[in-house]
Every structure is written in C-alpha cells, then in structure tokens.
Amino acid sequence: VTAPGFTGAALDRMDHLRLDLDQLAAALAHREARLLGLAGLDPVLDEGGRLSWEAVDGRALEGLILLGFEGGVPHFAPLVADVPVGQRAWSIFRVLERMDGRDAAIWGAARSLNEWHARHRFCGGCGSRTEMFRAGWGRRCANCGIEHFPRVDPVVIMLAEHGGRVLLGRQPQYPLRRYSALAGFVEPGESIEEAVARELGEEAGIAVDQVRYLASQPWPFPGSLMIGCVAAARSDALTLDTNELEDAIWVGRAGVEAALAGAPEAPFQAPPPFAIAHTLLVRWLEGISPS
Ligand SMILES: [Zn+2]
C-alpha cells in the first residue's frame, strides 16, 4: 500500500501541552530539544537527504511552534519572519521527490503553520494585531480577544470513471505531458459528494454518481486537505471549461500502468508520488475499480 504524500509523521502532537506554559518551558529546556532547519519556508536537508535539526539553543517560546514529541524529545519549528505568502514554489517539487515521506509530513505541517501565521497577523474581526498562542497552533487578538485557529481548506480531487477508463485533465501551467486528477475547493454548504459532482460538471461537463472516498492527504501550499474520491460518469462525452483545463483525456488501465512506471510511450506523465493524484491512480489500479 502506498502511503499518501505528506502523511506518516511520527510526532505525537501533544495538544494538551499547548496551553501549559510550565510544561512548554520544560520542553524548551529539554537537552535534546530539536529545531527544524528551514530556509525561508523550504526544508534544509542534510547530506542523507533527511530533514536537518539543530539545537533549540536558548530561543524564546514566542518564536517557536511546537510540532510534537518523538521518543520523549520535543521537536520545534521556527516561526519564520517575513515569509513571502502565496508562493506556489514549483522548485520545491524536485526536492519533495527525493524526500522521505515522514519528513515531508513534518515539514508540510511547519510550512502550513508558518504561512498561516504570516497571513493572519491582523484580526479578521476588528483589524488589530494578533499574537501567537497555543505553542504556535493559534493566534489571539490583543484587542477583542477573538481566537483564530490554523485553517485547513478542504479540496476534492477525483477520478471520474467510465468503461474501465479514468478521466485526467491538464492545466496550462503543468509540466510537459503531465495530466492529473481534476480538483477543486469544497464550497460552504456542500458535502464532499456534492463538491465532486459539481467540479466534474463545471470542469468537464460530465454528470456522475456513486461518489466514493478513497484517501486523503495534507497539501501544504498553503494549507489544503486533499480528499481523494472516485465517481462513476454517466457518459464519456466531455465539455471542457477551458479556463480551468487545456485538455482532458480518458485513460485505461494499460495507459495508467505505463505512466506510473514512467514509460516513455505512456499516454501522459504521471503526477509525482507525493501528490494524491498519484495515490488515486495506484489505488484504482489495485482494484478499487469495479470494472
Ligand atoms: Zn480583534
């Protein structure tokens, strides 16, 4: 079984410590306490390609996010100042292809939290400055007292299926020959199933039913939860929204197998293993499909 990307972090998040200043001080004073190496928002890797960790070295709690504990050892991430918000950072994808999945999960949480802090320096209620609390897992308005918590934005990502083939689409900014599962944000007032049906209708002009959940993963650009589904299309006739997609194709089992194997004659270039579209294609091949 292929674990979805950005999952499998071995850290115990220890939520019950986050408001306990005595316990946090003790964690900070732990002689093995570790601090994640970041360059801006990007991971700093050691010679073995793993995350690099340094000593906490007398830093103040106000500048640290408590990621969690592993083997009793506290792991922190720095609160990064002056982060460029909204950077899509295609360059990081090459690094992610080499990274250990558990490391990517830890880094992804640190990246999401840091970008969230950078975007929430002011209160959405009254416009005053907010201050970090809960060991990095919240912000509080110094004026009106509203508490703000890190956002996770749900995104549905799905394979429509018809006659033993799945639907894959291509956005203009994708790498050459890359096709992937269609995706879109869940909107207020919508279930996962309704969002899947709406997105496939809007982007590809197809009607679906039998929406089934397959797998999920965090996506730290900046803070999405990708909810992977498969749905049965009533027809294979497509009407593309060309603002979203420049092309879409139906691909059968052999084509998906070739793409996942990286074969040059494959009908498309598969999404990378850390993207849940890759996981969905693997699971579909493994027999999720009834066809
Ligand atoms: Zn406020």
Short mmCIF file of C-alpha atoms and ligand atoms in Angstrom, two decimals:
data_model
loop_
_atom_site.label_atom_id
_atom_site.label_comp_id
_atom_site.label_asym_id
_atom_site.label_seq_id
_atom_site.Cartn_x
_atom_site.Cartn_y
_atom_site.Cartn_z
CA VAL A 1 0.00 0.00 0.00
CA THR A 2 1.39 3.39 -0.99
CA ALA A 3 1.06 5.93 1.81
CA PRO A 4 -0.34 9.25 0.60
CA GLY A 5 2.12 12.13 0.46
CA PHE A 6 2.71 14.37 3.49
CA THR A 7 1.42 11.67 5.87
CA GLY A 8 3.10 9.37 8.38
CA ALA A 9 4.84 11.88 10.66
CA ALA A 10 5.89 10.02 13.79
CA LEU A 11 5.32 13.00 16.08
CA ASP A 12 2.85 12.98 18.96
CA ARG A 13 1.31 16.44 18.73
CA MET A 14 0.58 16.63 22.49
CA ASP A 15 -2.26 19.11 22.16
CA HIS A 16 -2.81 19.09 25.93
CA LEU A 17 0.60 20.76 26.44
CA ARG A 18 -0.02 23.68 24.15
CA LEU A 19 -1.61 25.93 26.80
CA ASP A 20 0.55 24.67 29.68
CA LEU A 21 3.34 27.23 29.98
CA ASP A 22 5.23 25.25 32.64
CA GLN A 23 5.31 22.12 30.51
CA LEU A 24 6.25 24.17 27.44
CA ALA A 25 9.13 25.74 29.36
CA ALA A 26 10.25 22.24 30.35
CA ALA A 27 10.05 21.11 26.72
CA LEU A 28 12.12 24.09 25.66
CA ALA A 29 14.71 23.28 28.33
CA HIS A 30 14.92 19.59 27.31
CA ARG A 31 18.57 19.00 26.49
CA GLU A 32 17.73 17.13 23.29
CA ALA A 33 15.04 19.57 22.11
CA ARG A 34 15.28 19.92 18.34
CA LEU A 35 14.61 22.80 15.98
CA LEU A 36 13.66 22.19 12.35
CA GLY A 37 16.04 23.70 9.81
CA LEU A 38 14.18 25.98 7.39
CA ALA A 39 15.44 28.30 4.66
CA GLY A 40 12.51 30.67 4.32
CA LEU A 41 9.69 28.14 4.11
CA ASP A 42 11.78 25.46 2.41
CA PRO A 43 13.32 22.46 4.17
CA VAL A 44 17.04 22.30 4.85
CA LEU A 45 18.19 18.74 4.12
CA ASP A 46 21.26 17.00 5.48
CA GLU A 47 23.74 15.01 3.39
CA GLY A 48 21.50 11.95 3.59
CA GLY A 49 18.52 13.87 2.23
CA ARG A 50 16.74 13.92 5.59
CA LEU A 51 15.41 16.98 7.43
CA SER A 52 18.13 18.78 9.35
CA TRP A 53 17.58 19.55 13.02
CA GLU A 54 19.56 21.85 15.25
CA ALA A 55 19.60 22.60 18.99
CA VAL A 56 16.95 24.99 20.28
CA ASP A 57 19.74 26.99 21.96
CA GLY A 58 18.02 29.36 24.33
CA ARG A 59 15.36 30.57 21.92
CA ALA A 60 12.20 32.08 23.34
CA LEU A 61 8.89 30.23 23.12
CA GLU A 62 7.35 33.21 21.29
CA GLY A 63 9.41 32.39 18.21
CA LEU A 64 8.71 28.66 18.16
CA ILE A 65 5.99 26.27 17.05
CA LEU A 66 5.77 23.01 18.99
CA LEU A 67 5.43 20.36 16.27
CA GLY A 68 5.27 17.47 18.74
CA PHE A 69 7.30 14.81 20.52
CA GLU A 70 9.08 11.73 19.27
CA GLY A 71 10.53 9.34 21.84
CA GLY A 72 10.00 11.95 24.52
CA VAL A 73 12.05 14.54 22.61
CA PRO A 74 10.32 17.83 21.78
CA HIS A 75 10.52 18.97 18.15
CA PHE A 76 10.02 22.64 17.32
CA ALA A 77 9.83 24.65 14.12
CA PRO A 78 10.91 28.28 13.95
CA LEU A 79 8.26 30.93 13.44
CA VAL A 80 9.65 32.36 10.21
CA ALA A 81 9.63 36.14 9.89
CA ASP A 82 8.92 37.86 6.58
CA VAL A 83 7.71 34.82 4.68
CA PRO A 84 6.53 35.51 1.15
CA VAL A 85 2.88 34.46 1.26
CA GLY A 86 1.20 32.67 -1.62
CA GLN A 87 4.33 31.35 -3.26
CA ARG A 88 3.45 28.27 -5.26
CA ALA A 89 7.12 27.26 -5.41
CA TRP A 90 7.35 24.68 -8.20
CA SER A 91 11.06 24.43 -7.39
CA ILE A 92 10.26 22.66 -4.13
CA PHE A 93 8.64 19.78 -6.01
CA ARG A 94 12.02 18.48 -7.17
CA VAL A 95 13.18 18.42 -3.55
CA LEU A 96 9.99 16.65 -2.45
CA GLU A 97 10.55 13.84 -4.92
CA ARG A 98 13.73 12.97 -3.01
CA MET A 99 12.38 13.44 0.49
CA ASP A 100 11.33 10.74 2.92
CA GLY A 101 7.52 10.80 3.23
CA ARG A 102 7.54 11.14 7.02
CA ASP A 103 9.95 14.07 6.75
CA ALA A 104 7.72 15.69 4.15
CA ALA A 105 4.79 15.33 6.57
CA ILE A 106 6.66 17.11 9.37
CA TRP A 107 7.91 19.83 7.04
CA GLY A 108 4.44 20.24 5.50
CA ALA A 109 2.90 20.99 8.90
CA ALA A 110 5.65 23.52 9.65
CA ARG A 111 5.18 25.17 6.25
CA SER A 112 1.39 25.36 6.53
CA LEU A 113 1.53 26.83 10.03
CA ASN A 114 4.15 29.39 9.08
CA GLU A 115 2.23 30.58 6.06
CA TRP A 116 -0.96 30.75 8.13
CA HIS A 117 0.76 32.89 10.78
CA ALA A 118 2.09 35.21 8.08
CA ARG A 119 -1.42 35.66 6.65
CA HIS A 120 -3.14 36.20 10.00
CA ARG A 121 -1.12 38.92 11.70
CA PHE A 122 -4.27 41.03 12.00
CA CYS A 123 -7.65 40.13 13.46
CA GLY A 124 -10.39 39.42 10.93
CA GLY A 125 -12.91 40.70 13.48
CA CYS A 126 -11.54 44.13 14.46
CA GLY A 127 -8.35 44.65 12.44
CA SER A 128 -6.00 44.82 15.45
CA ARG A 129 -2.78 42.89 15.77
CA THR A 130 -2.95 39.22 16.72
CA GLU A 131 -0.42 37.32 18.83
CA MET A 132 0.59 33.69 18.58
CA PHE A 133 -0.53 31.38 21.40
CA ARG A 134 -1.11 27.63 21.94
CA ALA A 135 2.57 26.94 21.15
CA GLY A 136 2.02 28.06 17.56
CA TRP A 137 -1.38 26.42 16.99
CA GLY A 138 -3.44 29.57 17.28
CA ARG A 139 -3.46 33.36 17.33
CA ARG A 140 -5.38 35.66 19.63
CA CYS A 141 -6.45 39.24 19.06
CA ALA A 142 -4.83 41.58 21.57
CA ASN A 143 -7.80 43.96 21.31
CA CYS A 144 -11.07 41.98 21.09
CA GLY A 145 -9.81 38.62 22.30
CA ILE A 146 -11.08 36.53 19.36
CA GLU A 147 -9.08 33.34 18.97
CA HIS A 148 -8.05 32.31 15.45
CA PHE A 149 -7.07 28.74 14.61
CA PRO A 150 -4.97 27.43 11.70
CA ARG A 151 -7.06 26.96 8.58
CA VAL A 152 -7.35 23.73 6.69
CA ASP A 153 -9.11 24.17 3.35
CA PRO A 154 -10.86 21.05 2.02
CA VAL A 155 -10.27 20.27 -1.64
CA VAL A 156 -11.91 17.39 -3.51
CA ILE A 157 -9.74 15.60 -6.05
CA MET A 158 -11.26 12.83 -8.07
CA LEU A 159 -11.10 10.26 -10.80
CA ALA A 160 -14.24 10.03 -12.88
CA GLU A 161 -14.57 6.53 -14.27
CA HIS A 162 -16.31 5.29 -17.40
CA GLY A 163 -15.99 1.97 -19.19
CA GLY A 164 -12.77 0.96 -17.43
CA ARG A 165 -11.08 4.29 -18.07
CA VAL A 166 -10.44 7.30 -15.81
CA LEU A 167 -10.59 10.99 -16.63
CA LEU A 168 -7.42 13.07 -16.31
CA GLY A 169 -7.02 16.74 -17.07
CA ARG A 170 -4.23 19.13 -17.85
CA GLN A 171 -3.80 22.70 -16.64
CA PRO A 172 -1.68 25.07 -18.76
CA GLN A 173 0.98 25.52 -16.05
CA TYR A 174 1.64 21.79 -15.64
CA PRO A 175 4.98 20.30 -16.69
CA LEU A 176 5.15 18.90 -20.21
CA ARG A 177 2.76 15.94 -20.81
CA ARG A 178 1.55 15.97 -17.19
CA TYR A 179 -2.10 15.02 -16.64
CA SER A 180 -3.71 14.71 -13.24
CA ALA A 181 -6.97 14.17 -11.42
CA LEU A 182 -9.45 17.06 -11.52
CA ALA A 183 -9.77 19.01 -8.29
CA GLY A 184 -11.48 21.95 -6.67
CA PHE A 185 -12.23 23.60 -3.34
CA VAL A 186 -15.24 22.45 -1.36
CA GLU A 187 -17.59 25.42 -1.02
CA PRO A 188 -19.66 26.44 2.01
CA GLY A 189 -22.90 24.49 2.15
CA GLU A 190 -21.60 21.50 0.21
CA SER A 191 -20.85 17.89 1.04
CA ILE A 192 -17.77 16.13 -0.35
CA GLU A 193 -20.01 14.16 -2.72
CA GLU A 194 -21.73 17.31 -3.95
CA ALA A 195 -18.42 19.10 -4.48
CA VAL A 196 -17.09 16.16 -6.54
CA ALA A 197 -20.19 16.16 -8.73
CA ARG A 198 -20.17 19.95 -9.14
CA GLU A 199 -16.46 20.16 -10.04
CA LEU A 200 -16.72 17.39 -12.64
CA GLY A 201 -19.78 19.08 -14.09
CA GLU A 202 -18.14 22.51 -14.22
CA GLU A 203 -14.71 21.49 -15.48
CA ALA A 204 -15.51 18.54 -17.76
CA GLY A 205 -19.25 18.78 -18.40
CA ILE A 206 -19.95 15.28 -17.13
CA ALA A 207 -22.61 14.02 -14.72
CA VAL A 208 -21.54 11.49 -12.08
CA ASP A 209 -22.97 9.36 -9.32
CA GLN A 210 -21.66 6.77 -6.84
CA VAL A 211 -19.03 9.09 -5.41
CA ARG A 212 -16.72 7.06 -3.17
CA TYR A 213 -13.94 8.25 -0.86
CA LEU A 214 -10.51 6.65 -1.40
CA ALA A 215 -7.81 8.51 0.53
CA SER A 216 -6.74 11.94 1.76
CA GLN A 217 -3.56 13.90 2.34
CA PRO A 218 -2.49 17.34 3.50
CA TRP A 219 -1.18 19.68 0.80
CA PRO A 220 0.89 22.46 2.39
CA PHE A 221 0.58 25.06 -0.41
CA PRO A 222 -0.59 26.72 1.75
CA GLY A 223 -2.99 24.58 3.80
CA SER A 224 -5.30 22.24 1.93
CA LEU A 225 -6.66 18.84 2.83
CA MET A 226 -6.96 16.86 -0.40
CA ILE A 227 -9.92 14.48 -0.27
CA GLY A 228 -9.48 11.82 -2.94
CA CYS A 229 -12.58 10.24 -4.48
CA VAL A 230 -13.71 8.19 -7.45
CA ALA A 231 -17.06 8.67 -9.17
CA ALA A 232 -18.97 6.91 -11.95
CA ALA A 233 -19.56 9.07 -15.03
CA ARG A 234 -22.84 8.55 -16.89
CA SER A 235 -21.21 9.36 -20.22
CA ASP A 236 -17.71 9.92 -21.60
CA ALA A 237 -18.67 12.98 -23.67
CA LEU A 238 -16.68 15.98 -22.37
CA THR A 239 -17.35 19.70 -22.45
CA LEU A 240 -14.22 21.33 -21.04
CA ASP A 241 -14.04 24.60 -19.14
CA THR A 242 -11.01 25.94 -20.96
CA ASN A 243 -10.35 28.48 -18.21
CA GLU A 244 -9.50 25.56 -15.94
CA LEU A 245 -8.26 22.85 -18.27
CA GLU A 246 -6.45 22.94 -21.59
CA ASP A 247 -7.12 19.27 -22.23
CA ALA A 248 -8.64 16.15 -20.71
CA ILE A 249 -8.28 12.50 -21.66
CA TRP A 250 -9.81 9.15 -20.76
CA VAL A 251 -7.07 6.64 -19.93
CA GLY A 252 -7.43 2.88 -19.50
CA ARG A 253 -5.57 0.53 -17.20
CA ALA A 254 -2.62 -0.07 -19.54
CA GLY A 255 -2.06 3.65 -20.02
CA VAL A 256 -2.17 4.34 -16.28
CA GLU A 257 0.24 1.47 -15.62
CA ALA A 258 2.67 2.78 -18.23
CA ALA A 259 2.51 6.31 -16.84
CA LEU A 260 3.09 5.19 -13.25
CA ALA A 261 6.05 3.11 -14.45
CA GLY A 262 7.47 6.19 -16.19
CA ALA A 263 7.39 4.53 -19.58
CA PRO A 264 8.28 6.91 -22.44
CA GLU A 265 5.38 5.64 -24.57
CA ALA A 266 2.83 6.28 -21.81
CA PRO A 267 -0.11 8.49 -22.87
CA PHE A 268 0.75 11.02 -20.15
CA GLN A 269 3.31 11.85 -17.48
CA ALA A 270 2.01 10.78 -14.07
CA PRO A 271 1.76 13.16 -11.11
CA PRO A 272 4.64 12.74 -8.61
CA PRO A 273 4.32 10.22 -5.74
CA PHE A 274 3.84 12.94 -3.12
CA ALA A 275 0.65 14.13 -4.88
CA ILE A 276 -2.55 12.32 -4.00
CA ALA A 277 -3.49 12.05 -7.68
CA HIS A 278 -0.64 9.52 -7.88
CA THR A 279 -2.05 7.61 -4.91
CA LEU A 280 -5.51 7.61 -6.50
CA LEU A 281 -4.17 6.15 -9.73
CA VAL A 282 -2.26 3.45 -7.83
CA ARG A 283 -5.33 2.54 -5.76
CA TRP A 284 -7.52 2.50 -8.85
CA LEU A 285 -5.14 0.03 -10.50
CA GLU A 286 -5.09 -2.07 -7.35
CA GLY A 287 -8.73 -2.83 -7.85
CA ILE A 288 -10.83 -0.09 -6.33
CA SER A 289 -12.47 -0.01 -9.74
CA PRO A 290 -15.34 -2.47 -10.18
CA SER A 291 -14.79 -2.56 -13.95
ZN ZN B 1 -9.89 41.57 17.17
#
